JSON list of C-alpha atoms in Angstrom, two decimals:
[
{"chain": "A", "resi": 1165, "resn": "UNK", "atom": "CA", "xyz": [9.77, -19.74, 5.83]},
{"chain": "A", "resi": 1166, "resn": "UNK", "atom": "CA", "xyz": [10.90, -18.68, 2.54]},
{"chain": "A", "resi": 1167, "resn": "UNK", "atom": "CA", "xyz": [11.67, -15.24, 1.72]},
{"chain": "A", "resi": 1168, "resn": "UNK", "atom": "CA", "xyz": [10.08, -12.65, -0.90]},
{"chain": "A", "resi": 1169, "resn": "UNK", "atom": "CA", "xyz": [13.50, -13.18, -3.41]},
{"chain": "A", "resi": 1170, "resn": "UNK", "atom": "CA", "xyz": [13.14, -17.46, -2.73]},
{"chain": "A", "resi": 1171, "resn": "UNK", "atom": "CA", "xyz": [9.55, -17.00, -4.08]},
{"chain": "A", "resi": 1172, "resn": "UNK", "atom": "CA", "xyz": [10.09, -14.76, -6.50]},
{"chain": "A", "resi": 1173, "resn": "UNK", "atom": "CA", "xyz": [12.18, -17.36, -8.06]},
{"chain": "A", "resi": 1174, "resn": "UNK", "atom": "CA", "xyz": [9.58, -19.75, -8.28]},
{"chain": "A", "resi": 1175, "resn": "UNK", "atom": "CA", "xyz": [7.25, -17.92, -10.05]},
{"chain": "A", "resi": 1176, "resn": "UNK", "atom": "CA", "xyz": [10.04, -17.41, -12.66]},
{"chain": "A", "resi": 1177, "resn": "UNK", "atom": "CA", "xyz": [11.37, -21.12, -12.48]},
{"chain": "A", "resi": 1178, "resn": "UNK", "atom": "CA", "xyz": [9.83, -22.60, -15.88]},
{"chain": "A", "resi": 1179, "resn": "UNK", "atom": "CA", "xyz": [10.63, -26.21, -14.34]},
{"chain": "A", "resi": 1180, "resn": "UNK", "atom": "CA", "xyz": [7.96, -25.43, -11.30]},
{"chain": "A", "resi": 1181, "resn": "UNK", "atom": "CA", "xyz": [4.51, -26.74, -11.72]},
{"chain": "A", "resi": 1182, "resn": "UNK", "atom": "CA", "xyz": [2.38, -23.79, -12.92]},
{"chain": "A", "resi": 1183, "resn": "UNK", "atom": "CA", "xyz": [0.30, -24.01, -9.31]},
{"chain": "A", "resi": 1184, "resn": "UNK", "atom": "CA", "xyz": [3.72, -23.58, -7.92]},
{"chain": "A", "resi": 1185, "resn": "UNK", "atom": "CA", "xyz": [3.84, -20.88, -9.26]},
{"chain": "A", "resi": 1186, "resn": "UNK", "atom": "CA", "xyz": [1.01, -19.07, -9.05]},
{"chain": "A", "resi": 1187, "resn": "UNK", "atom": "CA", "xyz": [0.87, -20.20, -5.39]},
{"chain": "A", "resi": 1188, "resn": "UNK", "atom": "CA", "xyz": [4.77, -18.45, -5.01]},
{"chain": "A", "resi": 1189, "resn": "UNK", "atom": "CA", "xyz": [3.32, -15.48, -6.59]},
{"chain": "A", "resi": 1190, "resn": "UNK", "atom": "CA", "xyz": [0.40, -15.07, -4.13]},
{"chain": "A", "resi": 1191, "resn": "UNK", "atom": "CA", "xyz": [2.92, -15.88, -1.43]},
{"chain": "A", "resi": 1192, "resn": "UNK", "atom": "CA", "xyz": [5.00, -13.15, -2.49]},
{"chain": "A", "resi": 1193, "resn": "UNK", "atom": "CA", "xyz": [2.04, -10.37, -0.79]},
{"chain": "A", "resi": 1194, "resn": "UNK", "atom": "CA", "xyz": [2.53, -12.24, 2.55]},
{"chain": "A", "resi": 1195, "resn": "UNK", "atom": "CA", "xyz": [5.76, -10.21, 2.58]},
{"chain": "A", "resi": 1196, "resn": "UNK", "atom": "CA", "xyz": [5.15, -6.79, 0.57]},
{"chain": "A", "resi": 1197, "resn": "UNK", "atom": "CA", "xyz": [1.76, -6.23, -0.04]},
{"chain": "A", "resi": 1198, "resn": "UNK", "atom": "CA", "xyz": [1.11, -1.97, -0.64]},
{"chain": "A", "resi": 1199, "resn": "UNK", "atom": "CA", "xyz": [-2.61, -2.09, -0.69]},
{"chain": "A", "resi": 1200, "resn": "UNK", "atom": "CA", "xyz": [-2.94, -4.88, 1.75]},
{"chain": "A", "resi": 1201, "resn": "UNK", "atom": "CA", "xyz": [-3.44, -8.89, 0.55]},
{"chain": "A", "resi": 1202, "resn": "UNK", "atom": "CA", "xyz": [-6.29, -9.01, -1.20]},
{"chain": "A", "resi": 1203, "resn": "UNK", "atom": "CA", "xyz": [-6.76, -5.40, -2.56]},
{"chain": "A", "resi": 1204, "resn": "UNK", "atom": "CA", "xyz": [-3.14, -5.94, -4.30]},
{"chain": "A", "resi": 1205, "resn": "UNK", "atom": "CA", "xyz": [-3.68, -9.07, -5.28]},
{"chain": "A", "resi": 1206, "resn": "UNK", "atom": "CA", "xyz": [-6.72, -8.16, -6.98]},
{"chain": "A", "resi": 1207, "resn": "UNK", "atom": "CA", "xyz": [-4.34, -5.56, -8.59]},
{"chain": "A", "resi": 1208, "resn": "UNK", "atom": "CA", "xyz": [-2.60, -7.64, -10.08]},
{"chain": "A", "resi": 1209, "resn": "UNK", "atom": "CA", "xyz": [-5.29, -9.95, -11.51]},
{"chain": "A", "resi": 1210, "resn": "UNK", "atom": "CA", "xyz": [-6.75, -6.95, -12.97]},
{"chain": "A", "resi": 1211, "resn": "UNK", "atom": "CA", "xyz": [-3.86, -5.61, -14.39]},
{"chain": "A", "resi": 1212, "resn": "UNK", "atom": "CA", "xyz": [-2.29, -8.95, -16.21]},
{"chain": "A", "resi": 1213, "resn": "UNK", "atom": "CA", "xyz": [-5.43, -10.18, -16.77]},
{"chain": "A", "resi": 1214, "resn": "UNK", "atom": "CA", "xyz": [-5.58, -13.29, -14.62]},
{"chain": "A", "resi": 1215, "resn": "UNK", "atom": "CA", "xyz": [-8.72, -14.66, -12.69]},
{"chain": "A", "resi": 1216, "resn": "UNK", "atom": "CA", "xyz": [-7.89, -14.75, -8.65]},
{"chain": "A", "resi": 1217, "resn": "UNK", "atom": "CA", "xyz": [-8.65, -18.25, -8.58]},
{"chain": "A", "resi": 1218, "resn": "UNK", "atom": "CA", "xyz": [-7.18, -19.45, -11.67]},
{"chain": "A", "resi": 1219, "resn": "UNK", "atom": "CA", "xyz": [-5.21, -22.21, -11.20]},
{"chain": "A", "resi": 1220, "resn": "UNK", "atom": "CA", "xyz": [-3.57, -22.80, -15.06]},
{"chain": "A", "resi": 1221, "resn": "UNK", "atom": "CA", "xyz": [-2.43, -19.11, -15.37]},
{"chain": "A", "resi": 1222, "resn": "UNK", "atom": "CA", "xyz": [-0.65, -17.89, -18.51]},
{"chain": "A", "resi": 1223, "resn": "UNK", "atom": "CA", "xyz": [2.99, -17.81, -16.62]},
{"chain": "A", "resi": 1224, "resn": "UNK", "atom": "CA", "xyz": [4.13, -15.19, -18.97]},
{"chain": "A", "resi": 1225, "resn": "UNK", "atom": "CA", "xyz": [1.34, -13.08, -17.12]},
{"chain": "A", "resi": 1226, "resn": "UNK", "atom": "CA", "xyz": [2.50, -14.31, -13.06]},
{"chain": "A", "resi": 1227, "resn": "UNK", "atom": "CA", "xyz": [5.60, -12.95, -14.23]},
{"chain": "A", "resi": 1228, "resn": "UNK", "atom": "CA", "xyz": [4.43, -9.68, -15.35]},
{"chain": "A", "resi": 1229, "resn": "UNK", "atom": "CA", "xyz": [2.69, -9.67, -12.34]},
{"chain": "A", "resi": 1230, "resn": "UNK", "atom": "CA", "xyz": [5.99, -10.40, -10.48]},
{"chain": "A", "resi": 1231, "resn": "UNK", "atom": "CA", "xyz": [7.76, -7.76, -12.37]},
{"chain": "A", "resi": 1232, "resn": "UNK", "atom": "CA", "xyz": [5.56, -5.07, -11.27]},
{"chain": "A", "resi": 1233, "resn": "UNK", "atom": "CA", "xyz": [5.43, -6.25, -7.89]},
{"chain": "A", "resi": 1234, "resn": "UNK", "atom": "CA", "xyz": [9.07, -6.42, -7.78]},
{"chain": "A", "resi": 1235, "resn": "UNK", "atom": "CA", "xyz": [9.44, -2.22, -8.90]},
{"chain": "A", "resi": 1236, "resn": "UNK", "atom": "CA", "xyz": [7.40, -1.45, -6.34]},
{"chain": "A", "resi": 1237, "resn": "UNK", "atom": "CA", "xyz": [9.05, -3.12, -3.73]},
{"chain": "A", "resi": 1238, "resn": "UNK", "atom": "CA", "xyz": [12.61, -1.90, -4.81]},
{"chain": "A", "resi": 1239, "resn": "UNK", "atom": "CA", "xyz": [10.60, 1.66, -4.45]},
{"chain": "A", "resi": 1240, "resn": "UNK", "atom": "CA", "xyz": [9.87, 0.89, -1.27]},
{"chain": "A", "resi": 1241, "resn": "UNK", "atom": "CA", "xyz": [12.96, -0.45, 0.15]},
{"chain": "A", "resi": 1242, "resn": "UNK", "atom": "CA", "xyz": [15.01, 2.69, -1.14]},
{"chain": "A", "resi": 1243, "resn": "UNK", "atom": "CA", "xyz": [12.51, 4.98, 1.13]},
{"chain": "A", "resi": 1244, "resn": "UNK", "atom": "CA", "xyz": [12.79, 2.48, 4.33]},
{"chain": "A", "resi": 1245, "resn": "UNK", "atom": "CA", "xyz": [16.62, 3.41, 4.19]},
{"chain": "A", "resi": 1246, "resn": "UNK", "atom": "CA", "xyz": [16.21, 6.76, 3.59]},
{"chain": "A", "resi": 1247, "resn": "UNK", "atom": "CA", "xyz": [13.62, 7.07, 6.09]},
{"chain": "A", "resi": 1248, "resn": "UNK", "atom": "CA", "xyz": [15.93, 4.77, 8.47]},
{"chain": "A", "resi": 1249, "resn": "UNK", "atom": "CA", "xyz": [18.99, 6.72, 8.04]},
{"chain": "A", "resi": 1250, "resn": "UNK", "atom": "CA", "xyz": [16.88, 9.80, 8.48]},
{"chain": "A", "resi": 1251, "resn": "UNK", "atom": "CA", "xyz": [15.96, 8.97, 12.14]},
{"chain": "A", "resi": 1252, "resn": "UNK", "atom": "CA", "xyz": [19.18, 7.84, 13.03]},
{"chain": "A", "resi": 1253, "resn": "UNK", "atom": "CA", "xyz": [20.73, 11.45, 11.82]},
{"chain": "A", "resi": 1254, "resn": "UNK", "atom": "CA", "xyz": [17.76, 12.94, 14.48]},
{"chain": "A", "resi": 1255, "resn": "UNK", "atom": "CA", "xyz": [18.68, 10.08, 17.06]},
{"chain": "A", "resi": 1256, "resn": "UNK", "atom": "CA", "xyz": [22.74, 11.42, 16.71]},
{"chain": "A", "resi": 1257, "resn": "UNK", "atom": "CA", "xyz": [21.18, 15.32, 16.95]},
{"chain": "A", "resi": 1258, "resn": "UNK", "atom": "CA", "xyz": [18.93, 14.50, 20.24]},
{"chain": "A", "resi": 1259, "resn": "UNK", "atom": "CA", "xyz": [15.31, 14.14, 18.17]},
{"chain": "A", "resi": 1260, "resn": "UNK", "atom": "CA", "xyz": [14.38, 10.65, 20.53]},
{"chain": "A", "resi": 1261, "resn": "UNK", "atom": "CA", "xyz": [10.46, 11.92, 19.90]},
{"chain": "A", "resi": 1262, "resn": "UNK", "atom": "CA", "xyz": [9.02, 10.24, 16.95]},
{"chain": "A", "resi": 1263, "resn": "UNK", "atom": "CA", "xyz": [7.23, 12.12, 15.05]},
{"chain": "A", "resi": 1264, "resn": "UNK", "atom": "CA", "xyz": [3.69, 11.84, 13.11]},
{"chain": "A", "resi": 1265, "resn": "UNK", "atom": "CA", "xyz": [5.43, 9.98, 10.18]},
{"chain": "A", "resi": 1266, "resn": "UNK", "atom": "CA", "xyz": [7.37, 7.68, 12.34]},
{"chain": "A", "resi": 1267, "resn": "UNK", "atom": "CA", "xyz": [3.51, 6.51, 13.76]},
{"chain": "A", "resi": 1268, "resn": "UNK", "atom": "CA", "xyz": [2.34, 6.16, 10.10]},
{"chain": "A", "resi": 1269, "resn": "UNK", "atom": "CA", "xyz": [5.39, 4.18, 9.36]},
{"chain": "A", "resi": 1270, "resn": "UNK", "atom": "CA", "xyz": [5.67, 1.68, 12.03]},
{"chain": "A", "resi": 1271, "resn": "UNK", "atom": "CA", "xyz": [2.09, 0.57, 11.21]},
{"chain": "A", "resi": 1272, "resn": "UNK", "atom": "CA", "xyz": [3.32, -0.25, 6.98]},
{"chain": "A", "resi": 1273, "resn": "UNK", "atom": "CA", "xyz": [6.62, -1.58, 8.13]},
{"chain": "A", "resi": 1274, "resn": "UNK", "atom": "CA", "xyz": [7.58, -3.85, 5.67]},
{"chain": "A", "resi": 1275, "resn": "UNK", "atom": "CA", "xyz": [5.58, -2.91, 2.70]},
{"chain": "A", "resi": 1276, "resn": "UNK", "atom": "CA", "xyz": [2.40, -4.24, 4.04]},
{"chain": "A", "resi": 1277, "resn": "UNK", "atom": "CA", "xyz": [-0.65, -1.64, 3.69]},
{"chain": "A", "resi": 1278, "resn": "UNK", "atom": "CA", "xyz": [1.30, 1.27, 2.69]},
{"chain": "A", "resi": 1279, "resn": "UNK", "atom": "CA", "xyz": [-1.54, 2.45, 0.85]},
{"chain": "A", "resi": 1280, "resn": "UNK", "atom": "CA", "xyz": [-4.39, 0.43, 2.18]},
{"chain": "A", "resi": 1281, "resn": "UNK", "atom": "CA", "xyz": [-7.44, -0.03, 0.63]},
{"chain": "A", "resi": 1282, "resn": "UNK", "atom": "CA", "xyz": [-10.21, -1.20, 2.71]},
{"chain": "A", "resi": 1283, "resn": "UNK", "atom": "CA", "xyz": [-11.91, -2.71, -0.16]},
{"chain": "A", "resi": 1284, "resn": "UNK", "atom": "CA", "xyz": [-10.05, -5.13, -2.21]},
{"chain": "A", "resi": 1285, "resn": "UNK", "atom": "CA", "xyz": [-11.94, -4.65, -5.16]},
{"chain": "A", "resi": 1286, "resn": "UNK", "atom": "CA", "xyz": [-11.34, -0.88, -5.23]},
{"chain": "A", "resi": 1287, "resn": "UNK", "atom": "CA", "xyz": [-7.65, 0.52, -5.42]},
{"chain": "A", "resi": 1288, "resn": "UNK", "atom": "CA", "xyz": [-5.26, 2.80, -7.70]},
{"chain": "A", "resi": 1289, "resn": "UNK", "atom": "CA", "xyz": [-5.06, 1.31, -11.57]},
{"chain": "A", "resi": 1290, "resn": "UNK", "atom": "CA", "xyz": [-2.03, 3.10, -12.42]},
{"chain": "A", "resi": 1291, "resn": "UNK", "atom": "CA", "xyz": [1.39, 0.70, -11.31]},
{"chain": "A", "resi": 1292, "resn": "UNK", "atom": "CA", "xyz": [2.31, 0.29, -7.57]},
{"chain": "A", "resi": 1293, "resn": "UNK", "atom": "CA", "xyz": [5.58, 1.85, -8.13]},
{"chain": "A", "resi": 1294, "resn": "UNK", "atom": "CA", "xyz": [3.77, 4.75, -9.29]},
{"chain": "A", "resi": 1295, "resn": "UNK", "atom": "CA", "xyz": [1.79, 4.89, -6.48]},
{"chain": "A", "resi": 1296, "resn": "UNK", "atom": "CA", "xyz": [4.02, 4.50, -4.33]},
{"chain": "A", "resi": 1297, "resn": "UNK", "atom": "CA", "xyz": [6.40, 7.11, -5.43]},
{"chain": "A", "resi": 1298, "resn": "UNK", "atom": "CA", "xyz": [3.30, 9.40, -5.83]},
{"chain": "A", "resi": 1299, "resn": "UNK", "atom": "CA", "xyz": [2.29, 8.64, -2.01]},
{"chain": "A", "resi": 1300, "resn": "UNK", "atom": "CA", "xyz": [5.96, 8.95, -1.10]},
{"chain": "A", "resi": 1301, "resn": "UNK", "atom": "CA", "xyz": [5.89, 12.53, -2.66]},
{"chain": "A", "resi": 1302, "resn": "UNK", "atom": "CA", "xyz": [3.58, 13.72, -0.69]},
{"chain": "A", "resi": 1303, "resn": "UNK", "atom": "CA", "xyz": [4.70, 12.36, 2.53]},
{"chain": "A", "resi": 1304, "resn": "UNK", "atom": "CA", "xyz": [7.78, 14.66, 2.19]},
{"chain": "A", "resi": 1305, "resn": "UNK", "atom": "CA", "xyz": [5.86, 17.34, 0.67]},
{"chain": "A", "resi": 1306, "resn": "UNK", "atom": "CA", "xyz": [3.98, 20.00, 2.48]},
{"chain": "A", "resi": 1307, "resn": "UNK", "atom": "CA", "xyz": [0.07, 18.52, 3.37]},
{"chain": "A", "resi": 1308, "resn": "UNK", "atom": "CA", "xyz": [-2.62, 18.93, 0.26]},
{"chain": "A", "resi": 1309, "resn": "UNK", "atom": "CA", "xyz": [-5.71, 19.30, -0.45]},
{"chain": "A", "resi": 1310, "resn": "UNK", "atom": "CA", "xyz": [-6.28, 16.17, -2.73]},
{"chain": "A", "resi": 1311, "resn": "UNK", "atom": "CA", "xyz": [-5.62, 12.45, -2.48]},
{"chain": "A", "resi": 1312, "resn": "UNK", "atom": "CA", "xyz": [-1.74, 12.17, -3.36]},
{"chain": "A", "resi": 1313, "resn": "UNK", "atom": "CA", "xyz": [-2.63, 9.09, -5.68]},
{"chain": "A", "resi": 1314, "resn": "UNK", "atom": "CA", "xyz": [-4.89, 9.77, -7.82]},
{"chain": "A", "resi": 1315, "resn": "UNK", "atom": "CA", "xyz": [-5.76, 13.47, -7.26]},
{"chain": "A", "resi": 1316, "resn": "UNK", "atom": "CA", "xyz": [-9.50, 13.03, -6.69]},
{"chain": "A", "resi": 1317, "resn": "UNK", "atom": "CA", "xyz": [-10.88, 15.74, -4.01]},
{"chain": "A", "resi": 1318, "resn": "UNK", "atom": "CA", "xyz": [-14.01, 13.40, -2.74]},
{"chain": "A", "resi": 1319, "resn": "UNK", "atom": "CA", "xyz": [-12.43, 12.05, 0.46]},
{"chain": "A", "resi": 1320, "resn": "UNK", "atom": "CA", "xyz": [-14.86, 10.60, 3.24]},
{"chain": "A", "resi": 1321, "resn": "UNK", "atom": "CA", "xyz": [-14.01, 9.91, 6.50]},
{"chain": "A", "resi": 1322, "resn": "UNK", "atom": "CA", "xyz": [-14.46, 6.29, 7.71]},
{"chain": "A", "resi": 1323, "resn": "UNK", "atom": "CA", "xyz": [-15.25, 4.85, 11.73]},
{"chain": "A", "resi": 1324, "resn": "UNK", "atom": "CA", "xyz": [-15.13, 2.00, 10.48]},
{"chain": "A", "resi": 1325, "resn": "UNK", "atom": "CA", "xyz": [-11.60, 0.45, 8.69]},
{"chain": "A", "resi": 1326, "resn": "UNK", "atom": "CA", "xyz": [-11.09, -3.56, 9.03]},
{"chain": "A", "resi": 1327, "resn": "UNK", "atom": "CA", "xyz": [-7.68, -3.03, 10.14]},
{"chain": "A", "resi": 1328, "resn": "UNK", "atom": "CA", "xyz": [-5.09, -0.35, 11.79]},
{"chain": "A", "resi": 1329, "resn": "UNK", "atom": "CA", "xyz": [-5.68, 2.51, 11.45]},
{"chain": "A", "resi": 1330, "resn": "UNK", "atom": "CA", "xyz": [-9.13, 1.52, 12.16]},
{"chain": "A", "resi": 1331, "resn": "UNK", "atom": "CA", "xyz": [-10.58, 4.90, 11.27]},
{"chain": "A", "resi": 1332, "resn": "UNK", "atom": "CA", "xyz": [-9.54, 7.69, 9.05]},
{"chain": "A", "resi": 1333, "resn": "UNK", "atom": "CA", "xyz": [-9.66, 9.52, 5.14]},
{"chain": "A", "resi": 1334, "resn": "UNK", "atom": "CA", "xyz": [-10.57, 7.40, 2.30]},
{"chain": "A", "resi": 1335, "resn": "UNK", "atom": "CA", "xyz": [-10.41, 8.66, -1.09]},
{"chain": "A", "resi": 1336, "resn": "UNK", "atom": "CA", "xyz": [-13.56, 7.82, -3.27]},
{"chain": "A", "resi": 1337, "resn": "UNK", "atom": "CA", "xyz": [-11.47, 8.09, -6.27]},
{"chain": "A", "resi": 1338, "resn": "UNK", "atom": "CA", "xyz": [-8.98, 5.38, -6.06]},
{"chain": "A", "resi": 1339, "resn": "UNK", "atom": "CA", "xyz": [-9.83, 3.45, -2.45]},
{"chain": "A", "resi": 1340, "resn": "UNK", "atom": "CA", "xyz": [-6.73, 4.64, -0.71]},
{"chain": "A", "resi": 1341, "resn": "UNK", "atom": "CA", "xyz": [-6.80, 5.26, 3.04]},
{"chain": "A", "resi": 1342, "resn": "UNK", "atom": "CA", "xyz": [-4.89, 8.29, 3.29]},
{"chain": "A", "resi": 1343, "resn": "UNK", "atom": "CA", "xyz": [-2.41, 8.69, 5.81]},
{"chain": "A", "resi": 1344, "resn": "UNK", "atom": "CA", "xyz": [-3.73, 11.85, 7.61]},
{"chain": "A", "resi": 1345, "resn": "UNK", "atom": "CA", "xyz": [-0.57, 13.93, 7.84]},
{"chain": "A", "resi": 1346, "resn": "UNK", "atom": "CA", "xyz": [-0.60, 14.58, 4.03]},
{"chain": "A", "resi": 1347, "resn": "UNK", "atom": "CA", "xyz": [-3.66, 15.94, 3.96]},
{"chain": "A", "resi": 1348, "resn": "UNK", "atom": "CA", "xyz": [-4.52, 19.59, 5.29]},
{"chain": "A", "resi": 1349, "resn": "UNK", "atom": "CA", "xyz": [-6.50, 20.69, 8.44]},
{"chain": "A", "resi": 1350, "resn": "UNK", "atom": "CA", "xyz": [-9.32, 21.58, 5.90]},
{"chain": "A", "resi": 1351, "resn": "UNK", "atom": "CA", "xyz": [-9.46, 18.66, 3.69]},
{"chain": "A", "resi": 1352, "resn": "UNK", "atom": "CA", "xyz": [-9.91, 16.60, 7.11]},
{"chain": "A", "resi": 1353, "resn": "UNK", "atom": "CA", "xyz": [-12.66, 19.14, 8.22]},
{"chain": "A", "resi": 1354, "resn": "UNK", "atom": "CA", "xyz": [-14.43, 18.20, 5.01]},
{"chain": "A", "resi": 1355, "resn": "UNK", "atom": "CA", "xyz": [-14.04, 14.44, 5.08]},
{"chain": "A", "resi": 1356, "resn": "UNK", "atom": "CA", "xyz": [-15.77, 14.35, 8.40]},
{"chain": "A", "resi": 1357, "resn": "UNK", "atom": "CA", "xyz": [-18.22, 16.91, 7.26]},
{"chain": "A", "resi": 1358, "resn": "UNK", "atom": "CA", "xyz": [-19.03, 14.80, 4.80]},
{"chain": "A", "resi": 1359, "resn": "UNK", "atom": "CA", "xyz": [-19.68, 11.89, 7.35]},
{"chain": "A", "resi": 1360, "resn": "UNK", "atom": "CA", "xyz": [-21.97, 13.80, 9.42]},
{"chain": "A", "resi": 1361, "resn": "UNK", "atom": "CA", "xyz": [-23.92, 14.65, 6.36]},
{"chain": "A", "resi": 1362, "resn": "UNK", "atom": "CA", "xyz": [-24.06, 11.03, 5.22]},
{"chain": "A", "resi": 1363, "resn": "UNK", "atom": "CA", "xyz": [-25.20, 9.86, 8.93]},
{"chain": "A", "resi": 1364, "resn": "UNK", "atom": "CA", "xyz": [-27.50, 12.42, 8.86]},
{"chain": "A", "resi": 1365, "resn": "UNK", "atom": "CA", "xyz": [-29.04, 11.12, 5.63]},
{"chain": "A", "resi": 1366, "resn": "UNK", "atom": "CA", "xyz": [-29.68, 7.64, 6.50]},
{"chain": "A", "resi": 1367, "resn": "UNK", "atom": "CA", "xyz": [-31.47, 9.06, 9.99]}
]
């Protein structure tokens, strides 16, 4: 099975066939995907101005594509070894307990669904590296009041997530199931306030 840096040279290999290519590229968010498959795919579609199912792309676009794909990623590999090299400091001091972020991470190991978004066709505009490094801010930071992405305040709890964690804080704004840690005890009081209003409602 090839690897994220094999396929990232196909996209760029001019001598591919352009389906190659796009193929390579798509193959690409099998191994780091931040928003999960098809919400970051759609990301990049909508960013570099591609259709998802066009197969005679412009490949100076895939490789945009690539490009910002490829930021992210190097993002996210220089907190993995922080973050590893931070538990094994705790393992050496006697901290065996993980603790809530170790949960969080074991779950986006990888890159995949770091900053899910249960519905592909709504996620963060700005880059994924900025996102990331935005959500990776406030994972070290003391928990806020606002989604770490995009700032928006309308968060809404959901039962209801198509994959793990299969329930939690979604922000409105930008489509980005919050990890819950980074958000305060009140912020999560509203969010599922704000559920039992909406269930309410539709009774």
């Amino acid at each position: 099975m090839a690897g994220f840096r094999s396929l990232a040279r196909q996209v760029r290999d001019p001598g591919c066939d352009l389906a190659l290519r796009r193929y390579s590229l798509r193959k690409c968010l099998e191994r780091f995907a931040p928003y999960g498959h098809r919400a970051t795919w759609d990301h990049l579609c909508t960013r570099h101005r591609f259709g998802p199912e066009d197969r005679d792309p412009d490949p100076a676009r895939l490789v945009a594509a690539l490009d910002e794909l490829e930021e992210a990623r190097a993002v996210w590999l220089a907190y993995e070894e922080k973050f590893a090299a931070r538990r094994r400091r705790e393992k050496h001091d006697g901290l065996r307990r993980p603790g809530w972020i170790d949960d969080w991470h074991r779950r986006t190991w990888g890159g995949n669904g770091i900053a899910r978004c249960d519905d592909p066709s709504v996620h963060p505009t700005v880059a994924l590296a900025e996102a990331l490094r935005k959500l990776i801010k406030a994972l070290e930071a003391e928990p806020g009041e606002h989604c770490p992405i995009c700032a928006a305040d309308e968060i809404v709890w959901r039962p209801d997530l198509s994959s793990e964690p299969w329930f939690g804080p979604v922000c409105t704004g930008c489509g980005v199931v919050i990890p819950q840690p980074v958000l305060t005890p009140g912020a999560l009081a509203a969010a599922k306030r704000g559920r039992r209003k909406e269930l309410v409602s539709v009774a």
